[in-house]
XYZ file of C-alpha atoms in Angstrom:
324
model
C 63.078 38.445 82.106
C 61.445 35.228 82.497
C 63.647 32.364 81.434
C 61.673 29.198 82.608
C 61.116 26.855 79.536
C 58.004 27.121 78.072
C 55.862 23.931 77.027
C 55.704 23.373 73.289
C 52.063 23.631 71.995
C 50.604 20.087 72.064
C 53.235 18.704 74.050
C 52.211 17.871 77.621
C 54.540 18.126 80.600
C 55.119 15.164 82.802
C 53.651 15.397 86.060
C 56.244 16.381 88.876
C 56.798 14.199 92.292
C 57.194 10.641 90.630
C 60.220 8.410 90.494
C 60.889 5.425 88.466
C 63.682 2.816 88.962
C 64.667 0.592 86.334
C 66.985 -2.398 86.414
C 68.161 -3.708 83.107
C 70.367 -6.690 82.315
C 73.654 -6.894 80.606
C 73.460 -8.461 77.198
C 75.536 -10.384 74.950
C 74.865 -10.653 71.116
C 75.627 -12.771 67.935
C 76.668 -15.891 70.371
C 78.593 -16.812 67.454
C 76.731 -17.190 64.162
C 73.698 -15.319 65.079
C 75.096 -12.006 63.680
C 72.823 -9.064 64.773
C 69.738 -11.336 65.618
C 70.605 -13.494 68.580
C 71.161 -12.181 72.145
C 71.110 -13.437 75.536
C 70.493 -11.718 78.847
C 72.918 -12.050 81.350
C 72.438 -11.664 85.316
C 74.661 -8.481 85.633
C 72.287 -5.020 86.012
C 72.685 -1.487 85.495
C 70.180 0.561 87.719
C 68.454 3.777 86.714
C 66.368 5.809 88.716
C 64.568 8.905 87.574
C 62.829 11.513 89.531
C 60.475 14.251 88.010
C 61.064 17.477 89.900
C 58.751 20.690 90.651
C 61.788 23.111 89.670
C 63.428 23.313 86.012
C 67.046 21.694 86.559
C 68.878 18.643 85.570
C 70.588 16.671 88.344
C 72.756 13.768 87.283
C 74.430 11.250 90.089
C 76.493 8.559 88.275
C 78.344 5.897 90.002
C 80.405 2.525 88.827
C 81.284 1.757 85.325
C 82.080 5.123 83.447
C 81.682 7.420 86.439
C 85.023 9.035 85.578
C 84.344 9.538 82.219
C 80.774 9.937 81.312
C 79.199 13.461 81.038
C 76.561 14.163 83.485
C 74.467 16.685 81.330
C 72.070 16.520 78.479
C 74.588 15.103 76.115
C 74.293 11.624 78.110
C 72.937 8.734 76.338
C 70.317 8.236 78.972
C 68.923 12.088 78.764
C 68.832 11.942 74.800
C 66.973 8.457 74.709
C 64.671 9.546 77.421
C 63.691 12.949 75.647
C 63.205 10.869 72.010
C 60.736 8.729 73.981
C 58.879 11.547 75.601
C 58.741 13.467 72.111
C 57.559 9.923 70.694
C 54.887 9.944 73.411
C 53.808 13.587 73.122
C 55.534 14.769 76.310
C 58.375 16.649 77.786
C 59.986 16.637 81.171
C 60.628 19.573 83.286
C 63.282 19.296 86.049
C 64.413 15.615 86.379
C 67.091 14.107 88.830
C 68.888 10.791 87.125
C 70.657 8.371 89.219
C 72.811 5.663 87.563
C 74.288 2.760 89.129
C 76.453 1.382 86.593
C 77.706 -2.285 86.726
C 77.888 -3.486 83.080
C 81.271 -2.494 81.802
C 81.450 0.181 79.230
C 83.057 -0.825 75.418
C 83.449 -4.299 76.102
C 80.664 -6.167 73.972
C 78.176 -6.728 77.145
C 75.679 -4.171 75.670
C 76.153 -1.321 78.069
C 74.831 1.126 75.672
C 71.504 -0.952 74.923
C 71.197 -1.220 78.705
C 71.065 2.628 78.944
C 68.556 3.154 76.204
C 66.404 0.327 77.364
C 66.394 1.628 80.998
C 66.059 5.316 79.721
C 63.178 4.477 77.450
C 61.382 2.259 79.756
C 61.768 5.192 82.547
C 60.250 7.872 80.172
C 57.558 5.197 79.522
C 56.517 5.035 82.799
C 56.569 8.560 83.879
C 53.831 9.387 81.282
C 50.164 8.971 82.347
C 48.873 5.520 82.135
C 46.762 5.968 79.202
C 49.626 7.335 77.014
C 52.100 4.385 78.117
C 53.067 1.538 75.453
C 54.137 -1.794 75.619
C 57.536 -3.709 75.435
C 56.868 -4.078 71.291
C 56.795 -0.238 71.278
C 60.086 0.041 73.470
C 61.859 -2.624 71.397
C 60.694 -0.382 68.120
C 62.542 2.727 69.475
C 65.087 1.217 71.330
C 66.094 -0.658 67.969
C 65.933 2.626 66.238
C 68.415 4.375 68.338
C 70.806 1.539 68.779
C 70.570 0.526 65.001
C 69.987 -3.060 65.638
C 67.838 -5.167 68.078
C 70.210 -7.814 68.881
C 71.180 -6.402 72.495
C 68.053 -4.242 73.137
C 65.698 -7.285 72.600
C 67.247 -9.394 75.405
C 67.660 -6.425 77.744
C 63.624 -5.963 77.196
C 62.205 -9.258 77.434
C 64.920 -11.382 79.024
C 66.240 -14.873 77.878
C 67.351 -15.751 74.647
C 65.943 -13.343 71.983
C 65.672 -13.914 68.326
C 65.219 -10.797 66.410
C 64.479 -9.518 62.784
C 63.866 -6.721 60.792
C 61.220 -5.795 57.964
C 62.112 -2.599 56.217
C 61.830 -0.250 59.134
C 60.095 -2.535 61.575
C 61.864 -4.514 64.342
C 60.543 -7.736 65.897
C 61.525 -10.274 68.532
C 60.490 -13.349 70.266
C 62.160 -15.018 73.047
C 63.051 -18.570 73.693
C 63.704 -20.513 77.224
C 67.547 -21.403 77.733
C 68.121 -24.875 79.140
C 68.931 -24.753 82.843
C 72.251 -26.231 82.188
C 73.825 -23.371 79.997
C 76.187 -21.419 82.395
C 77.601 -18.103 80.597
C 81.040 -17.314 81.389
C 82.684 -13.935 80.553
C 86.160 -13.006 80.484
C 86.310 -9.155 80.389
C 89.525 -7.656 79.239
C 91.013 -4.227 80.511
C 90.855 -3.046 77.025
C 87.831 -1.435 74.834
C 86.904 -1.781 71.399
C 83.904 0.365 69.991
C 81.400 -1.525 67.994
C 81.901 1.168 64.938
C 85.615 0.102 64.938
C 84.701 -3.876 64.963
C 81.972 -3.293 62.232
C 84.263 -1.422 59.970
C 86.673 -4.409 59.528
C 83.793 -6.457 58.112
C 83.441 -7.084 54.210
C 80.640 -5.694 52.203
C 79.591 -9.175 51.177
C 80.342 -12.787 52.010
C 80.214 -16.026 49.605
C 76.762 -18.109 49.473
C 79.039 -20.957 50.926
C 79.797 -19.132 54.162
C 76.192 -17.776 54.507
C 74.657 -21.335 54.098
C 77.258 -22.642 56.458
C 76.427 -19.814 59.041
C 72.793 -20.302 58.747
C 73.102 -24.226 59.703
C 75.128 -23.167 62.619
C 72.891 -20.772 63.880
C 69.669 -23.096 63.760
C 71.938 -25.571 65.332
C 72.905 -22.971 68.258
C 69.232 -22.138 69.040
C 68.485 -26.216 69.677
C 71.867 -26.264 71.660
C 70.694 -23.327 73.807
C 66.982 -24.608 74.298
C 67.262 -28.388 74.104
C 70.886 -30.004 73.531
C 73.596 -28.262 75.275
C 75.895 -30.930 73.747
C 75.863 -29.291 70.730
C 76.881 -25.935 71.787
C 80.504 -26.151 70.515
C 79.290 -27.129 67.079
C 76.521 -24.360 67.279
C 78.728 -21.784 67.987
C 81.046 -22.030 64.812
C 80.707 -18.573 63.011
C 81.463 -17.818 59.295
C 80.606 -14.159 58.846
C 82.389 -11.897 61.330
C 84.494 -13.316 63.966
C 87.601 -13.825 61.892
C 87.503 -10.405 60.350
C 87.418 -8.711 63.986
C 90.022 -11.015 65.069
C 92.944 -8.662 64.386
C 91.353 -5.678 66.497
C 91.655 -7.815 69.376
C 94.264 -10.454 69.090
C 94.470 -11.432 72.900
C 90.525 -12.422 72.662
C 90.884 -14.407 69.440
C 93.870 -16.084 71.381
C 91.967 -17.027 73.915
C 88.981 -17.941 72.052
C 90.813 -20.289 69.786
C 92.450 -21.853 72.825
C 88.953 -22.517 74.618
C 87.714 -23.960 71.513
C 90.511 -26.509 70.959
C 90.075 -27.523 74.457
C 86.458 -28.330 73.586
C 84.536 -25.266 75.117
C 81.956 -23.203 73.303
C 83.668 -20.137 73.287
C 83.042 -16.867 71.009
C 83.136 -12.950 70.803
C 80.681 -11.262 72.825
C 78.983 -8.889 70.618
C 81.616 -6.386 69.053
C 84.227 -7.591 71.552
C 86.694 -7.589 73.162
C 85.043 -9.609 75.916
C 85.150 -13.669 75.461
C 81.758 -15.365 76.210
C 81.614 -19.351 76.975
C 78.245 -21.199 76.926
C 79.054 -23.978 79.148
C 76.872 -26.906 79.900
C 76.623 -27.105 83.470
C 78.626 -26.069 86.596
C 81.164 -28.385 86.158
C 82.131 -27.124 82.802
C 81.572 -23.516 83.881
C 84.412 -24.028 86.661
C 86.797 -25.773 84.458
C 86.634 -22.671 82.138
C 87.238 -20.416 84.564
C 90.188 -22.217 85.727
C 91.256 -22.548 82.065
C 90.921 -18.691 81.341
C 92.838 -17.906 84.468
C 95.864 -20.006 83.725
C 95.690 -19.447 79.876
C 95.612 -15.391 80.230
C 98.361 -15.384 83.315
C 100.652 -17.430 80.859
C 100.121 -15.697 77.612
C 98.506 -12.098 78.462
C 100.400 -11.020 81.640
C 99.941 -7.404 80.813
C 96.150 -7.473 80.172
C 93.798 -7.728 83.318
C 90.915 -9.905 82.975
C 87.801 -10.041 84.826
C 86.372 -13.812 84.680
C 82.641 -13.724 85.981
C 80.692 -16.840 86.070
C 77.009 -15.594 85.090
C 73.402 -16.757 84.939
C 70.792 -16.140 82.222
C 68.499 -13.299 83.102
C 65.037 -14.254 82.462
C 63.077 -11.246 83.384
C 64.476 -8.457 81.346
C 64.203 -5.021 82.379
C 62.063 -4.501 85.340
C 60.208 -1.233 85.850
C 59.064 0.064 89.504
C 57.030 3.435 89.698
C 56.534 5.522 92.670
C 54.665 8.704 93.363
C 55.200 10.904 96.292
């Protein structure tokens, strides 16, 4: 009995013998007051390579973050996102080999799922014939649909500071150049917090005064990030989400409070529990690293923190296609 999968009528099979590599940055979303709208690409990258095979099989190599727990079959987020992209484009894959090298920490608020979805859909888009490929705005739309919001996927696609919005079911984003003096510092704890858990802590509505205060800080933050970094501390003040989420990540909340009291622009990275500091210059960044190390050693000795001084990624997802 022939058990070879048959192509669906009207759906084309992608060409075998191709290989595509996608390099995608980590991202940090919200940045304090920019809830579900602002995101920043960070110079910390996952790499995904997808090869189209002659044989009808799925091979999956996975190294780095999540290697001990993530599935290596069709249930993996990368495979599901690729298949969604192929279906939207009118194609299907035959045999494929996927090689994932994960550097972005999982469940920490650094956009690991967004990086996976952007890498997968970018790879699928590159593997179809050139005439059928779509642009980055199409990738933004599909990745935002799968993630539920654009704040992480947009900077992963475009790089830099992404300002994103939604009209009905249409997602849009534009990018802004970040001042060269802005240095992101992240403190990544050894415990996870799911986005779903963090979102469940938020109230259904907030008062008009809080919304107005938040709008002013979000506007100031964009000015601070692009032109006037001296306003980063004031610009990162949030009135919408961080205080509600604090109970789910008390060590992170305590670190943020201490950093802000010391004059540093500290916020929750995405849904947490990673702490992000937007430093103004290398000198402040070095001082922030020293402050975090001293504070965590004294106050959270049972938690291991990874403190990373990073840069802003200005390129976003990079795609390289090869044919044998």
